[in-house]
Coordinates of C-alpha atoms and ligand atoms in Angstrom, one line a residue:
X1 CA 0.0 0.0 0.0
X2 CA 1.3 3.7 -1.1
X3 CA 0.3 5.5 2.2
X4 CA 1.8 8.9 1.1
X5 CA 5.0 9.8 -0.9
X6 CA 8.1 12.6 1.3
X7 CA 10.0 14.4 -1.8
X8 CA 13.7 15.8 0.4
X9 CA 17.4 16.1 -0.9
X10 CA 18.5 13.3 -2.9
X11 CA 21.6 13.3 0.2
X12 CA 19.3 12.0 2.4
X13 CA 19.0 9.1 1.0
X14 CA 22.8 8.6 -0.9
X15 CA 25.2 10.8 0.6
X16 CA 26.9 13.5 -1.6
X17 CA 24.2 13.6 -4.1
X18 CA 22.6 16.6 -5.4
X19 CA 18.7 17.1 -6.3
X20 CA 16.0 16.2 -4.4
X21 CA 13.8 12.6 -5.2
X22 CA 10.2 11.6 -4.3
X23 CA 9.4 8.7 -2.2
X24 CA 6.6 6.4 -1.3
X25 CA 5.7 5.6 2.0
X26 CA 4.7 1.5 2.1
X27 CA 3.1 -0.1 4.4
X28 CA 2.7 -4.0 3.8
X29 CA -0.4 -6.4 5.0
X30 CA 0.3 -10.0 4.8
X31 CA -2.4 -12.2 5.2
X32 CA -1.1 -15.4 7.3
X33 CA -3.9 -17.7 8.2
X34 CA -2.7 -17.2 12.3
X35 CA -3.6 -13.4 11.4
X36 CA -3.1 -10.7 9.5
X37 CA 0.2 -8.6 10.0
X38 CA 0.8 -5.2 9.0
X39 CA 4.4 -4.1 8.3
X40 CA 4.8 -0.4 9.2
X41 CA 2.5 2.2 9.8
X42 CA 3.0 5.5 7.5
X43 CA 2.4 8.5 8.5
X44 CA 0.4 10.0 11.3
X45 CA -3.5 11.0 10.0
X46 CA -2.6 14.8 11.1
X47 CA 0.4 15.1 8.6
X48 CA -2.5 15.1 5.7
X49 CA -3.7 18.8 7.8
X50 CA -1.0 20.4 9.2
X51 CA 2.0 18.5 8.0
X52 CA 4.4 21.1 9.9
X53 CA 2.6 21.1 13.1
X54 CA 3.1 17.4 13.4
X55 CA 6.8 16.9 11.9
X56 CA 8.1 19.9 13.1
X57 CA 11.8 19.7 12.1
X58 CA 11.2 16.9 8.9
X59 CA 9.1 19.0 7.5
X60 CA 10.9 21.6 6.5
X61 CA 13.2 18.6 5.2
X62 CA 10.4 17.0 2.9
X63 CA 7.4 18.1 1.2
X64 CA 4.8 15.7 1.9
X65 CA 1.9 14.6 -0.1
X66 CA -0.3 12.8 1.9
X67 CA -4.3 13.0 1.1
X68 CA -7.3 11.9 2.9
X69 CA -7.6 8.4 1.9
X70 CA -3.9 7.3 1.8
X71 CA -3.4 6.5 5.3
X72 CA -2.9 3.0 6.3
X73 CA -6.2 2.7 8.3
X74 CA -8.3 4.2 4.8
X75 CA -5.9 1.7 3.0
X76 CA -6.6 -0.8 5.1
X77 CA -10.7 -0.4 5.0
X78 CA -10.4 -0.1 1.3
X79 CA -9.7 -3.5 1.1
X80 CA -12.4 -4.6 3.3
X81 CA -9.9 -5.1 6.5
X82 CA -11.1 -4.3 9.9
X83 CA -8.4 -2.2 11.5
X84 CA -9.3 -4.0 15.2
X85 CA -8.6 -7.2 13.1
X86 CA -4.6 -6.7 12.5
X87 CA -3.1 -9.1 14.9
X88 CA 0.5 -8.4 14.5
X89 CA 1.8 -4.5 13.9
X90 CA 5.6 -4.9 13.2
X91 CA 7.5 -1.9 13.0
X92 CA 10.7 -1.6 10.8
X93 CA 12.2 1.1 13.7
X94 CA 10.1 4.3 15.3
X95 CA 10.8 7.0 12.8
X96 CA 7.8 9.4 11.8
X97 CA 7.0 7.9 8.1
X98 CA 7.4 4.1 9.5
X99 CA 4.9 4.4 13.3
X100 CA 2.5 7.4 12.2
X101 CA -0.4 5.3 11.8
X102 CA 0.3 3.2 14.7
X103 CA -2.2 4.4 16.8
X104 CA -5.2 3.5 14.0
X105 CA -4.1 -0.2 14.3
X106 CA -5.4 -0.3 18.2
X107 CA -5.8 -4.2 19.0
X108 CA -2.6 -5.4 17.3
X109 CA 0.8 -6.2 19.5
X110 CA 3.1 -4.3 18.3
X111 CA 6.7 -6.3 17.0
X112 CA 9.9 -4.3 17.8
X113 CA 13.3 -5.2 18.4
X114 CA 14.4 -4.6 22.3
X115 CA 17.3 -2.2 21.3
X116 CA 14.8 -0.2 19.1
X117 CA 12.6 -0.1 21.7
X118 CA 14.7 0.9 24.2
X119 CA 16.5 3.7 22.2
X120 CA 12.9 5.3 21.5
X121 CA 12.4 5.0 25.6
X122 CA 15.4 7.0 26.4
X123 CA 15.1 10.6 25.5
X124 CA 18.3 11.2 24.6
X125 CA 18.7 8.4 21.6
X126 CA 15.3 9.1 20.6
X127 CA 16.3 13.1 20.0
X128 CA 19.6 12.2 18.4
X129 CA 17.7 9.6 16.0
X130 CA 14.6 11.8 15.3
X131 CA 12.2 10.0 16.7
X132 CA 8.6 11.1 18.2
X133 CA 7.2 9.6 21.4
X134 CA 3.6 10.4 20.1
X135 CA 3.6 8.2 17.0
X136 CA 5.0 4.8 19.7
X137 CA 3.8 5.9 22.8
X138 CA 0.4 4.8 21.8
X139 CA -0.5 2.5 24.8
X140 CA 0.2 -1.0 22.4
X141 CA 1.0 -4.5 24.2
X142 CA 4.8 -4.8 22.9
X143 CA 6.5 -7.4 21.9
X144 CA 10.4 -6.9 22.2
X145 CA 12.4 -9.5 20.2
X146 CA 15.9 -10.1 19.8
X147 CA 17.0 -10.5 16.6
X148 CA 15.6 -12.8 14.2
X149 CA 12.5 -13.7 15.4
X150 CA 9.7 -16.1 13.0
X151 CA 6.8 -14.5 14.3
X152 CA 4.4 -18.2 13.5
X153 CA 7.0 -20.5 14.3
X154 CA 6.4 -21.6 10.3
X155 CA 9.2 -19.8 8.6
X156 CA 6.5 -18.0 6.7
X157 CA 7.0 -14.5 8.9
X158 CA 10.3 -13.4 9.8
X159 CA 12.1 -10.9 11.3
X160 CA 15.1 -10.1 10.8
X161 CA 18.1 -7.6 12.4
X162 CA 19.4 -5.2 9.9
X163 CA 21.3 -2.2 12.2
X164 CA 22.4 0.5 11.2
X165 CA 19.9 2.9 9.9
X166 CA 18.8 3.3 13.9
X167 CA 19.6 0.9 17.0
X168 CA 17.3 -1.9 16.5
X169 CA 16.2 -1.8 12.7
X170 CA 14.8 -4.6 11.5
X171 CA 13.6 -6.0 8.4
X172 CA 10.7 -8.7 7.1
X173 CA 11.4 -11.8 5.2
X174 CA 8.2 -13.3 3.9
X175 CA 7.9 -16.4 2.0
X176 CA 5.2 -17.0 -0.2
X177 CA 4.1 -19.6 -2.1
X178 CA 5.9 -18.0 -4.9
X179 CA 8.6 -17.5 -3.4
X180 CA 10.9 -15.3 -0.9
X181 CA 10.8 -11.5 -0.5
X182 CA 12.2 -9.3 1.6
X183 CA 10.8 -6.1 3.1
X184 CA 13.9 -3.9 3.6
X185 CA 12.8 -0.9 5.2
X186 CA 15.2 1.9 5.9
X187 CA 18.1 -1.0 6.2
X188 CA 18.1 -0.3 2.4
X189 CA 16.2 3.1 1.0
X190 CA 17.1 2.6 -2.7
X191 CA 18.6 -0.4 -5.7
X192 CA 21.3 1.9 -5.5
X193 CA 22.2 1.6 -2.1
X194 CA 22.9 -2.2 -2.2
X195 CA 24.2 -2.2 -5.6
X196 CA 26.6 0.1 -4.6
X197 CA 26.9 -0.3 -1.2
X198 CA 26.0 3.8 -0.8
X199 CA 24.8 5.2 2.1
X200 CA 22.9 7.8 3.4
X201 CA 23.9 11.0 4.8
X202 CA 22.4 10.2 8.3
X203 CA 23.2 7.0 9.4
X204 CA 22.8 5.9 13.6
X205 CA 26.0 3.5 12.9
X206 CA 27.8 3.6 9.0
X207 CA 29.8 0.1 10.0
X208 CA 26.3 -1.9 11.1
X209 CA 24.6 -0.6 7.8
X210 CA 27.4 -1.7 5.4
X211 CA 26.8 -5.5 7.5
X212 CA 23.1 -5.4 7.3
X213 CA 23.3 -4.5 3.7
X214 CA 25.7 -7.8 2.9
X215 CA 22.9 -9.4 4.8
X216 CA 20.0 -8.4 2.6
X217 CA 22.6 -8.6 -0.7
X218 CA 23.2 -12.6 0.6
X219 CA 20.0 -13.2 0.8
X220 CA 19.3 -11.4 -2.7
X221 CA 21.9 -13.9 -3.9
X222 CA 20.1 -17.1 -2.7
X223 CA 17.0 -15.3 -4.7
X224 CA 14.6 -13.6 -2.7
X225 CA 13.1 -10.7 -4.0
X226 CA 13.8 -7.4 -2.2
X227 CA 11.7 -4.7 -1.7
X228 CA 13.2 -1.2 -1.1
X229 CA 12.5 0.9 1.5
X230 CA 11.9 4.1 -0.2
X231 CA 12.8 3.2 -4.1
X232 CA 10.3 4.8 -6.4
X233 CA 11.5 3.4 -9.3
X234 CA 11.2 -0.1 -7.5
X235 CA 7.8 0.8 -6.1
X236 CA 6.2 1.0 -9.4
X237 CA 7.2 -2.9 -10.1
X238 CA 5.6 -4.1 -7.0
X239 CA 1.6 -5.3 -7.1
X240 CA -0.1 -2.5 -5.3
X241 CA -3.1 -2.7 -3.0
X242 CA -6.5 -1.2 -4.2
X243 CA -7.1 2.2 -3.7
X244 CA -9.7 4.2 -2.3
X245 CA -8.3 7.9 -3.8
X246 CA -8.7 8.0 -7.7
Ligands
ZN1 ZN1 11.5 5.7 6.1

């Protein structure tokens, strides 16, 4: 699901670029017959009204685009899905365009790693990583895991540690029946950054990234399909979700 797109300096997301790039904002359901198990959030409902009041600082760093209708909760209804119904909410890490909606998915237990967790609950990581107590703080049961965690015990659901980007990012290996994929999240924004093994300009730890993304490129070798973070020109490969906004 497309639950807004952030256009910000190309930098941002590979260091010493020039230009600016638009982005989408995913946010994944996978339908497991235990339950149904959203993969990030987007953006909080408020960014679509007063995208400054709520981001504050990012958003004088992106322009956002981000209509009624393209939330995750609207995106989720759209395809008949009762929000109360998501069993599982796994977030990526706790940054703004990753946890906004996490307050819309009420019932779910939330899926974090323990060191994400924990950096968002001390106030000094969470200012030096950007992150905003509102969009977690939301009163969810939470499940802290510890590295790679298969969240059915079937090998169809798993999540896996890819540091770097923040403390305790993680990513999603899914298997279908068709085969692997791989939900990267921030651990990799763009094709470009594994292909080349570029960073961004903001990085919690440069050393854990450049691991996590031999991770992801190993698994890419044994043939899973991976799914960018933040790569438009991915994004428009990958089967979307009906939408309720035309
Ligand atoms: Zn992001």
């Amino acid at each position: 699901m497309t639950c807004g797109w952030l256009t910000g300096p190309l930098s941002n997301f590979l260091a010493g670029e020039s230009g600016r790039i638009r982005v989408p904002v995913p946010c994944f359901l996978i339908d497991h017959p235990r339950g149904k198990v959203l993969f990030d959030s987007g953006l909080h409902p408020a960014v679509q009204v007063d995208a400054a009041g709520r981001l504050g600082n990012a958003a004088r760093l992106f322009d956002v685009d981000f209509a009624a209708g393209e939330d995750v909760a609207a995106r989720l209804a759209a395809l008949g899905v009762d929000v109360r119904h998501v069993r599982h909410l796994v977030n990526s890490h706790l940054h703004f365009d990753h946890t906004g909606g996490n307050a819309s998915i009420p019932n779910a237990q939330l899926v974090v790693q323990r060191r994400e967790w924990q950096a968002g609950a001390d106030p000094d990581l969470a200012r030096k990583n950007y992150y905003d107590r509102r969009d977690y703080d939301t009163g969810h049961d939470v499940l802290q895991v510890d590295g790679e965690h298969d969240l059915y015990g079937d090998g169809r659901i798993v999540c896996i540690p890819t540091w770097g980007h923040t403390p305790g990012h993680q990513s999603l290996r899914v298997r279908l029946d068709g085969g692997e994929i791989v939900l990267t999240a921030d651990a990799c924004y763009l094709r470009r950054t594994l292909e080349a093994l570029h960073l961004p300009n903001i990085v919690h730890d440069a050393d854990g990234m450049r691991e996590s993304l031999a991770r992801l490129r190993r698994l890419r070798d044994a043939g899973a399909r991976i799914v960018f973070g933040h790569d438009p020109e991915d994004w428009a490969t990958v089967p979307q979700a009906p939408s309720p906004v035309a």
